[in-house]
XYZ file of C-alpha atoms in Angstrom:
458
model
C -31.849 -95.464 -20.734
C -33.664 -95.621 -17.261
C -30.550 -93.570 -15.840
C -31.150 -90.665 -17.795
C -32.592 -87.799 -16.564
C -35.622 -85.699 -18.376
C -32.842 -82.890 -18.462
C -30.466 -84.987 -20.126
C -33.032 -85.111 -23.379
C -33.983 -81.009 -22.967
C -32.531 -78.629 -25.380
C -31.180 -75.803 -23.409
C -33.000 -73.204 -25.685
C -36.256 -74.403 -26.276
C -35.839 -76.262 -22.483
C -38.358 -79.163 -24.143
C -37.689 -82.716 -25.178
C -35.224 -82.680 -28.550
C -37.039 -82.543 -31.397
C -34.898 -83.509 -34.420
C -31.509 -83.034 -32.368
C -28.462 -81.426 -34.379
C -24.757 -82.229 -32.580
C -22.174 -79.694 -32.880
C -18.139 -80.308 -33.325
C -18.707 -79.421 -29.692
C -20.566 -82.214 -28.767
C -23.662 -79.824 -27.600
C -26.862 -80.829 -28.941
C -29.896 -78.362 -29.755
C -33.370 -78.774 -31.443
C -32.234 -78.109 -35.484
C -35.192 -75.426 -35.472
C -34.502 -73.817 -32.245
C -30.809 -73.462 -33.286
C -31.410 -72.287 -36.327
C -33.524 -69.311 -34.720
C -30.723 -68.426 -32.063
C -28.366 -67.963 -35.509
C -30.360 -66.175 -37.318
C -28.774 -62.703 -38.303
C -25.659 -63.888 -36.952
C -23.014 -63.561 -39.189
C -20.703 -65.728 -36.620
C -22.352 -69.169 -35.317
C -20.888 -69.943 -31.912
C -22.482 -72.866 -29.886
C -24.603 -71.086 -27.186
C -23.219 -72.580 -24.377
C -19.869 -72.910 -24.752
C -19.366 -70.096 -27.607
C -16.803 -72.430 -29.958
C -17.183 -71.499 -33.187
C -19.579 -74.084 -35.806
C -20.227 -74.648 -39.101
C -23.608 -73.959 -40.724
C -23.660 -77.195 -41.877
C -25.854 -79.513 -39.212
C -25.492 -82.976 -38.190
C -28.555 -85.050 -37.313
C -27.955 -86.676 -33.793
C -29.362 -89.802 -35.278
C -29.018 -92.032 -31.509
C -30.475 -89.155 -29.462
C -33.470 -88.489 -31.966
C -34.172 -91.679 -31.337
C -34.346 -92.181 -27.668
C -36.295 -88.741 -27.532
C -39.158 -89.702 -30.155
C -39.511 -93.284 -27.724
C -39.873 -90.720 -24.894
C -42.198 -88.417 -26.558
C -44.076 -91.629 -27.339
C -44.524 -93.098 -23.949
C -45.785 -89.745 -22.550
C -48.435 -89.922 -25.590
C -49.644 -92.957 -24.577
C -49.329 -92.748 -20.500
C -51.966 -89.185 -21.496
C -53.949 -91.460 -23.414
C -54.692 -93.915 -20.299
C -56.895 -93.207 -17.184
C -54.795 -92.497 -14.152
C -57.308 -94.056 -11.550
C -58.552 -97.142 -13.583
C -55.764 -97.848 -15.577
C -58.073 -98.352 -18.507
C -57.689 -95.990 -22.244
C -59.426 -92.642 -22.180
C -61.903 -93.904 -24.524
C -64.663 -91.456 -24.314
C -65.340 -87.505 -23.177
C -67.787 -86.501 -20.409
C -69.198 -82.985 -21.707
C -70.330 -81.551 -18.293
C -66.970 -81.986 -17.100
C -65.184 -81.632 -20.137
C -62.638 -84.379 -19.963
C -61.730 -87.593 -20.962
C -63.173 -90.823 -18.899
C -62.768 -94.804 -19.188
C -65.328 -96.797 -19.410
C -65.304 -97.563 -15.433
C -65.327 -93.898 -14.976
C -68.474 -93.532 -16.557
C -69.992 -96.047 -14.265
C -68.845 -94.060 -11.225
C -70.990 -92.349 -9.329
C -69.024 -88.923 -10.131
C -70.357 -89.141 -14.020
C -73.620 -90.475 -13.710
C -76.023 -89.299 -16.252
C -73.411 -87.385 -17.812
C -73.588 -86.407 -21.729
C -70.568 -88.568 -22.915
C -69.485 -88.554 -26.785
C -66.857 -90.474 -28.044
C -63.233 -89.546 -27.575
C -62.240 -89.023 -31.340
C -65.587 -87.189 -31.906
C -65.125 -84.680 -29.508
C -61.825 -84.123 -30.484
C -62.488 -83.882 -34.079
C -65.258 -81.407 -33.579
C -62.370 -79.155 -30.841
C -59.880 -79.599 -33.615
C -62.388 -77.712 -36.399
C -63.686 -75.269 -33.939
C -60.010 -74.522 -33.183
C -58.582 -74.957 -36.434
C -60.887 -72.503 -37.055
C -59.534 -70.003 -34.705
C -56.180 -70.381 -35.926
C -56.576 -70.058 -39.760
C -56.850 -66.182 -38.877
C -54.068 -66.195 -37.239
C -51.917 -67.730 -39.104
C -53.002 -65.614 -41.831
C -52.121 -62.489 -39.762
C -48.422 -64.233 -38.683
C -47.927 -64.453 -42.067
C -48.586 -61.211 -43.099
C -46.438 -59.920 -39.971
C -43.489 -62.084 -41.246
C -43.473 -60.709 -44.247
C -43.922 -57.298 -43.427
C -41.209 -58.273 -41.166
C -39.490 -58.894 -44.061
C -39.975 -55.998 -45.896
C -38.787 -53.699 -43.174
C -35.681 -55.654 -42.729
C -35.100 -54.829 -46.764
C -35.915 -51.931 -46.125
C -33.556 -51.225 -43.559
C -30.648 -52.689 -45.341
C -31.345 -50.740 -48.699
C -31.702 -47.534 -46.133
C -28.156 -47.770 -45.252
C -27.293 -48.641 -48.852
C -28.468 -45.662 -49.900
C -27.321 -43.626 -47.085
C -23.942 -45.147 -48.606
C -24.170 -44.640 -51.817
C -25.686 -40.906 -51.223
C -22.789 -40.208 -49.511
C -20.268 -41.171 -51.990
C -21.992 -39.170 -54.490
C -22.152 -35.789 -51.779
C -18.194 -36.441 -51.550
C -17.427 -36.983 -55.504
C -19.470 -33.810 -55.909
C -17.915 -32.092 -53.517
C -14.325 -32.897 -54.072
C -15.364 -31.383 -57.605
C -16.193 -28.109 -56.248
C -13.463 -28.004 -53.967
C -10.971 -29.197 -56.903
C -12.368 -26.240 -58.637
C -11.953 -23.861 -56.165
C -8.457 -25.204 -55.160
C -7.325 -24.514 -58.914
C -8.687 -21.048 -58.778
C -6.460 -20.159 -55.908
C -3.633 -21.516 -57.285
C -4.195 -20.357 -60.871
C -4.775 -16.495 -59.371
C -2.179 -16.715 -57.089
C 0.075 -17.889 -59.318
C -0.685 -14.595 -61.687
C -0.351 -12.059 -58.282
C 3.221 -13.681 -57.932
C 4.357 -13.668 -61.297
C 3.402 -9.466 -61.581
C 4.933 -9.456 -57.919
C 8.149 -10.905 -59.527
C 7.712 -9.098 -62.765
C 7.007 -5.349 -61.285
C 9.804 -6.106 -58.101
C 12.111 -6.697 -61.261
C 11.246 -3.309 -63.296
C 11.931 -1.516 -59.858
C 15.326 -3.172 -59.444
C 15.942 -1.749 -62.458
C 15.451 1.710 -62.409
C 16.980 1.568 -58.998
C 20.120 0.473 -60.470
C 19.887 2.654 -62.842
C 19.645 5.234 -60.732
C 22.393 3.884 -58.136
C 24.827 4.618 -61.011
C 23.877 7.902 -62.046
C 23.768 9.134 -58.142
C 27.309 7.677 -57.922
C 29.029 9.680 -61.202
C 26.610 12.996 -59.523
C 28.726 12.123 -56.158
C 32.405 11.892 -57.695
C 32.211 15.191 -59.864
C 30.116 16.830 -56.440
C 32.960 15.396 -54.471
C 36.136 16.850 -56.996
C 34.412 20.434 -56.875
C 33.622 20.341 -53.717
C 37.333 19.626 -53.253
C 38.530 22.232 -54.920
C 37.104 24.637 -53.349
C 38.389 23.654 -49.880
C 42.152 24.293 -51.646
C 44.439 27.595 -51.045
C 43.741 30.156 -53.671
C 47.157 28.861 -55.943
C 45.973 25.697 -55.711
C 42.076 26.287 -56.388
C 43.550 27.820 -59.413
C 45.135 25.004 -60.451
C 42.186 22.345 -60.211
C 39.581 25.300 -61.459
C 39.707 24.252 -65.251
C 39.340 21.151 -64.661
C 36.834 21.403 -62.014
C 34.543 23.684 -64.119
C 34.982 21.666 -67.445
C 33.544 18.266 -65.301
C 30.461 20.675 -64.323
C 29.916 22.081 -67.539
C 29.928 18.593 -69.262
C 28.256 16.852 -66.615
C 24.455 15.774 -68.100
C 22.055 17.671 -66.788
C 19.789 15.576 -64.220
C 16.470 15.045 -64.350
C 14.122 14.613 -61.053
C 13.018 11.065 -60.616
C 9.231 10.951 -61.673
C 7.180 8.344 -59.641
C 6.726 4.998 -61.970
C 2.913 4.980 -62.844
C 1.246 1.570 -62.344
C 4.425 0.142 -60.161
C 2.343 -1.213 -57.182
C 0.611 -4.430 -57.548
C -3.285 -3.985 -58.814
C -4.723 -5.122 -55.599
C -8.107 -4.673 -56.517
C -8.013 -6.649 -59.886
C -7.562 -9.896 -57.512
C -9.604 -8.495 -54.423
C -12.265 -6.941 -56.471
C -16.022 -9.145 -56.437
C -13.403 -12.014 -55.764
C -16.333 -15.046 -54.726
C -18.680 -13.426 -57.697
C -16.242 -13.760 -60.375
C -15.301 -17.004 -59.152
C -19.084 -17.931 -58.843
C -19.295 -16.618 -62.368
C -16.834 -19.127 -63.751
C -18.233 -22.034 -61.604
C -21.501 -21.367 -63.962
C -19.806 -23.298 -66.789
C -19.923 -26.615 -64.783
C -22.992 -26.043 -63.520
C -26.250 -27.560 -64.663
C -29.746 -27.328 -63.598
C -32.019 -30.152 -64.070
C -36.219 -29.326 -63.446
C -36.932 -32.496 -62.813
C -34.876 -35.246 -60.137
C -36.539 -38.659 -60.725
C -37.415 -40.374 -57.385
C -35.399 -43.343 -56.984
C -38.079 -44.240 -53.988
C -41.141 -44.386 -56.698
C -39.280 -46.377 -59.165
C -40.275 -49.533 -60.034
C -37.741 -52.301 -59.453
C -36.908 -53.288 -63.598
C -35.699 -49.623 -64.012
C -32.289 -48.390 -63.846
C -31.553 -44.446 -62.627
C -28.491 -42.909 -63.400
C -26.202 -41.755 -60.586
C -27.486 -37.802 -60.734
C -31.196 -39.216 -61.176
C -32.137 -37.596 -64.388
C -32.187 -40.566 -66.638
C -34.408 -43.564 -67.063
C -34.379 -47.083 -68.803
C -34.821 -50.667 -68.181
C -32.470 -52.534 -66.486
C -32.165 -55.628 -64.426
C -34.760 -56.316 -62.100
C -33.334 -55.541 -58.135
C -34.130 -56.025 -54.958
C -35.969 -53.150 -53.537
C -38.297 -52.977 -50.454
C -41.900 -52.533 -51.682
C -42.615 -49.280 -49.847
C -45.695 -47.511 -50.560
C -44.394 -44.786 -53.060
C -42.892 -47.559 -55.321
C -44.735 -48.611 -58.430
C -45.073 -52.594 -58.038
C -46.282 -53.341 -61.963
C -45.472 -51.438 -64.253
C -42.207 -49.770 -65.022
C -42.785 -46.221 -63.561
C -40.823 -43.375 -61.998
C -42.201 -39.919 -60.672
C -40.567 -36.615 -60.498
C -39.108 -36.077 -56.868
C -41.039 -32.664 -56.634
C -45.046 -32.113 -57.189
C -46.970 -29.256 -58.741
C -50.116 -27.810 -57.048
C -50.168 -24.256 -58.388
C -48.097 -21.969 -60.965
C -46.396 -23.067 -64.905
C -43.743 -25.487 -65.204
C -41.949 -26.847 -68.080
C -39.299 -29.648 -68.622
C -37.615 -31.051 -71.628
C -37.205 -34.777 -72.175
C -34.736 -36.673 -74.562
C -36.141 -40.011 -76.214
C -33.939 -40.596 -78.711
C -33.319 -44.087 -79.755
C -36.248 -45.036 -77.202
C -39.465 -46.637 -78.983
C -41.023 -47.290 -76.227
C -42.004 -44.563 -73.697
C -44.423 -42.354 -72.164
C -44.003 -38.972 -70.769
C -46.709 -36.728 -68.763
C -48.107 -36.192 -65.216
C -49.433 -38.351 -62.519
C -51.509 -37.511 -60.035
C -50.748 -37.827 -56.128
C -53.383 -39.992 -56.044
C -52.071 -42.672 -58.932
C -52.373 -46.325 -58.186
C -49.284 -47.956 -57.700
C -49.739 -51.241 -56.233
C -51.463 -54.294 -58.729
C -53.669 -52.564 -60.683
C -53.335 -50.382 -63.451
C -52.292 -46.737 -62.869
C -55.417 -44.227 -63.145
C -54.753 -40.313 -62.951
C -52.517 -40.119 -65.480
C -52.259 -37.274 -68.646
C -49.607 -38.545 -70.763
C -48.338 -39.558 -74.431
C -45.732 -42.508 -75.425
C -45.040 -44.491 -78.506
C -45.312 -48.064 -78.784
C -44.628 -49.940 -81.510
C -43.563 -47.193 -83.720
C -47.465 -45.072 -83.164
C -47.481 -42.192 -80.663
C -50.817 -41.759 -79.013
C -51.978 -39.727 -76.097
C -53.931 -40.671 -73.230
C -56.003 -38.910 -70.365
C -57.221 -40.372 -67.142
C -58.898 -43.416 -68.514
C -59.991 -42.394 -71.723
C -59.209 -44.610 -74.465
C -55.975 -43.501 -76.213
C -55.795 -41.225 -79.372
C -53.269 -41.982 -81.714
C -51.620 -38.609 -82.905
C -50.782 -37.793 -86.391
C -46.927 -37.255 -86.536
C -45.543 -38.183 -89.105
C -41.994 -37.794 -87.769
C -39.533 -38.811 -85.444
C -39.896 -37.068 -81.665
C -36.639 -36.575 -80.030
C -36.825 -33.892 -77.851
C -40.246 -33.129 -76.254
C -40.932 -30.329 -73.802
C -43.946 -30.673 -71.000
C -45.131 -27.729 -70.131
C -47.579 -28.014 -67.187
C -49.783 -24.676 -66.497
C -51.103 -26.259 -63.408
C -53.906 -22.782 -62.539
C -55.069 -22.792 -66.041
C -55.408 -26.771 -66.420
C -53.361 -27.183 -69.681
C -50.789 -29.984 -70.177
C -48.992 -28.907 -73.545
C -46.379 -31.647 -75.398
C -44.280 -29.594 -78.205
C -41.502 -31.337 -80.345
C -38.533 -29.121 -79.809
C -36.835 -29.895 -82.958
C -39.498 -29.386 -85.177
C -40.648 -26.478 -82.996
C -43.983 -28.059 -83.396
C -47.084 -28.642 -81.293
C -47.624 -32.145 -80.227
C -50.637 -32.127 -78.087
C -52.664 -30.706 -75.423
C -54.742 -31.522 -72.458
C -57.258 -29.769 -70.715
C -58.610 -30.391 -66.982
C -59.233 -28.971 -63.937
C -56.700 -30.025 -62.011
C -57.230 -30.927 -58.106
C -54.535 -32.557 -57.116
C -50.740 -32.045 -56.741
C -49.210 -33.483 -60.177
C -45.554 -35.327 -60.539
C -43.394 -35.726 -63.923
C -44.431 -38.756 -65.165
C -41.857 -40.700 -67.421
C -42.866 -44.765 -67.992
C -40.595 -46.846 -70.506
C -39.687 -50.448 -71.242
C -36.546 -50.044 -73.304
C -32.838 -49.926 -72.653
C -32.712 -46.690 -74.222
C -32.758 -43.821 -71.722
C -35.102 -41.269 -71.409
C -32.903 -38.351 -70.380
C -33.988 -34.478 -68.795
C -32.732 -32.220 -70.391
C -30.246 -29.977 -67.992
C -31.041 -26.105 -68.121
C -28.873 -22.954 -67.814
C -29.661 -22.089 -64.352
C -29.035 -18.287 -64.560
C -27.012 -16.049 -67.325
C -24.824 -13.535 -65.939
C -23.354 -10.334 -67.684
C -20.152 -9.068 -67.934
């Protein structure tokens, strides 16, 4: 053991003594913390020096931990153990601040010094520093786990830069599928009246390839006749004049009315009519949720205009997101002007619909700035700010509610489409920008309602 060298016991990471040495397939050893920390985000382990590929499973270097704790011990007690006097640093001489022996203290260099007691001295450093660190330590945790939170956040930024994605393309590829069948479905109808109007003129040009060629042969005979001597012109004339006098009289060709191809019935307002149809798989939603103030136990559908519970995930706790209760916001806020959305509860028996405020809590306490009703338990009451709640008096089922939101003239007005009944109203003076508000713990979705975005005529 004399033989070895300090550098012989060092981890090459930390460059210190082993502490708790782990030995690779390799044969390289490292401190088990300090190789832990050189792996971590690594999705392939390598040993650091020579790069061979490991296992995450460590082995304890059993022999070395031992020979470096008898090491670590020795130094301990050669620092415990007066350098000039050979004797243990038993107490501490506070106007030089360090340890002495007891034949230190009787040297002239510590003469009337203030000396305490090794342990007491140490014990009082240990509080005073102690108390230093609890702060810190405090703060390093907090910076670990913010840490944390902005590596989750990263990852479930490029998950959602994924999944955004796929949704732009399946969109997309709709459209263009759309489009792609309108081509081919109005092409397909300028070829067939191509085909179908090329076939009416081979007709009447065949028709009148045979009536030009009879015109030509009885042309052709008198014409011949009359380039005959006078006997024989005599001859043929009979003949010759009975063929004109029976030939059918002809008729000048008339142009064919509407034998060209109707150019502008395909050209004609071409992207509007095709716009026009596109209408029919189009829908408008007024309200996208935002998937960013959601709380974690809620479950968005893919086009983000439906709501219910689902199981909890893993989301980063950024600032917009609700932490407690089961929330979501409209992605757009109101600070001015009317606005109205409808909202589907259906089978849901436990929900609450409204506006929040920009302002709403959303981290461990309980949301203030909120106008809203709900049901629970079967009783629909309505709620303002942090009023106590009034239960209304329907008597009926609510299905379909519309919020309309007249944000200049500070009403908040439920109806119940179905019944085409009033449900409720609110009135403040609003002063801050206000978000659809929709808050349930059931399976059942809460659904917008998609609107007609425009009607065209014609």
């Amino acid at each position: 053991m004399s033989l070895l060298q300090e550098e012989d016991l060092s981890c090459t990471i930390c460059q210190d003594i082993f502490r708790d040495p782990v030995v690779l397939a390799c044969s390289h050893s490292y401190c088990r913390a300090c190789l832990q920390n050189w792996w971590s985000g690594k999705t392939i382990l390598e040993c650091p020096m020579c790069k061979s590929r490991s296992s995450s499973e460590l082995t304890s270097n059993l022999v070395l931990k031992k020979v470096c704790e008898a090491i670590i011990e020795r130094q301990r007690n050669r620092e415990s153990v007066c350098q000039v006097h050979n004797e243990k640093l038993k107490l501490f001489c506070l106007d030089h601040q360090e340890p002495v022996c007891v034949v230190c203290l009787l040297s002239d260099a510590h003469t009337g010094h203030n000396v305490r007691p090794v342990e007491e001295v140490a014990s009082q450093h240990k509080n005073q520093l102690e108390g230093l660190l609890k702060p810190l330590k405090e703060k390093l945790k907090n910076l670990e786990e913010v840490k944390e939170n902005l590596c989750q956040t990263a990852e479930h930024i490029r998950f959602q830069a994924q999944q955004t994605e796929k949704f732009l393309r399946e969109q997309f590829e709709k459209l263009q599928t759309f489009i792609r069948k309108e081509e081919e479905t109005r092409i397909k109808a300028l070829r067939e009246e191509e085909k179908k109007k090329n076939q009416a003129m081979k007709e009447k040009i065949e028709t009148l390839s045979k009536d030009i060629a009879a015109l030509s042969d009885t042309v052709r005979e008198a014409e011949g006749a009359l380039r005959g001597g006078e006997v024989r012109f005599l001859q043929s004339f009979k003949s010759a004049l009975k063929r004109l006098q029976h030939s059918p009289p002809q008729e000048e060709p008339q142009p064919a009315s509407g034998a060209l191809i109707d150019q502008a019935k395909y050209q004609e307002n071409l992207t509007f009519k095709v716009w026009k149809k596109l209408k029919s798989m189009v829908r408008f939603s007024p309200v996208t949720l935002d998937p960013n103030s959601a709380n974690a136990e809620l479950s968005l559908s893919r086009d983000l205009t439906a709501v219910n519970l689902g199981k909890r995930q893993n989301l980063p706790d950024n600032p917009e997101r609700f932490s407690c209760f089961r929330i979501v916001l409209g992605s757009k806020g109101f600070s001015s002007g009317a606005y109205s959305w409808d909202v589907e509860v259906k089978e849901n028996t436990e929900w609450f619909v409204g506006v929040a405020s920009e302002s709403v809590h959303r981290k461990g306490k309980h949301p203030s700035r909120l106008w809203r009703i709900g049901c629970t338990n079967g009783e629909y009451t309505a709620r303002s700010l942090s009023d106590p709640s009034t239960v209304l008096p329907n008597t009926w089922k609510l299905n379909l509610i519309r919020v309309h939101l007249d944000w200049d003239r500070g009403k908040l007005v439920f109806f119940d489409l179905e019944a085409n009944a009033h449900i409720h109203t609110f009135s403040h003076r609003f002063t801050e920008k206000l978000f659809p508000y929709f808050n349930t713990v059931s399976e059942q979705p809460l659904r917008i309602v998609p609107e007609t975005p425009f009607s065209l005529q014609g």
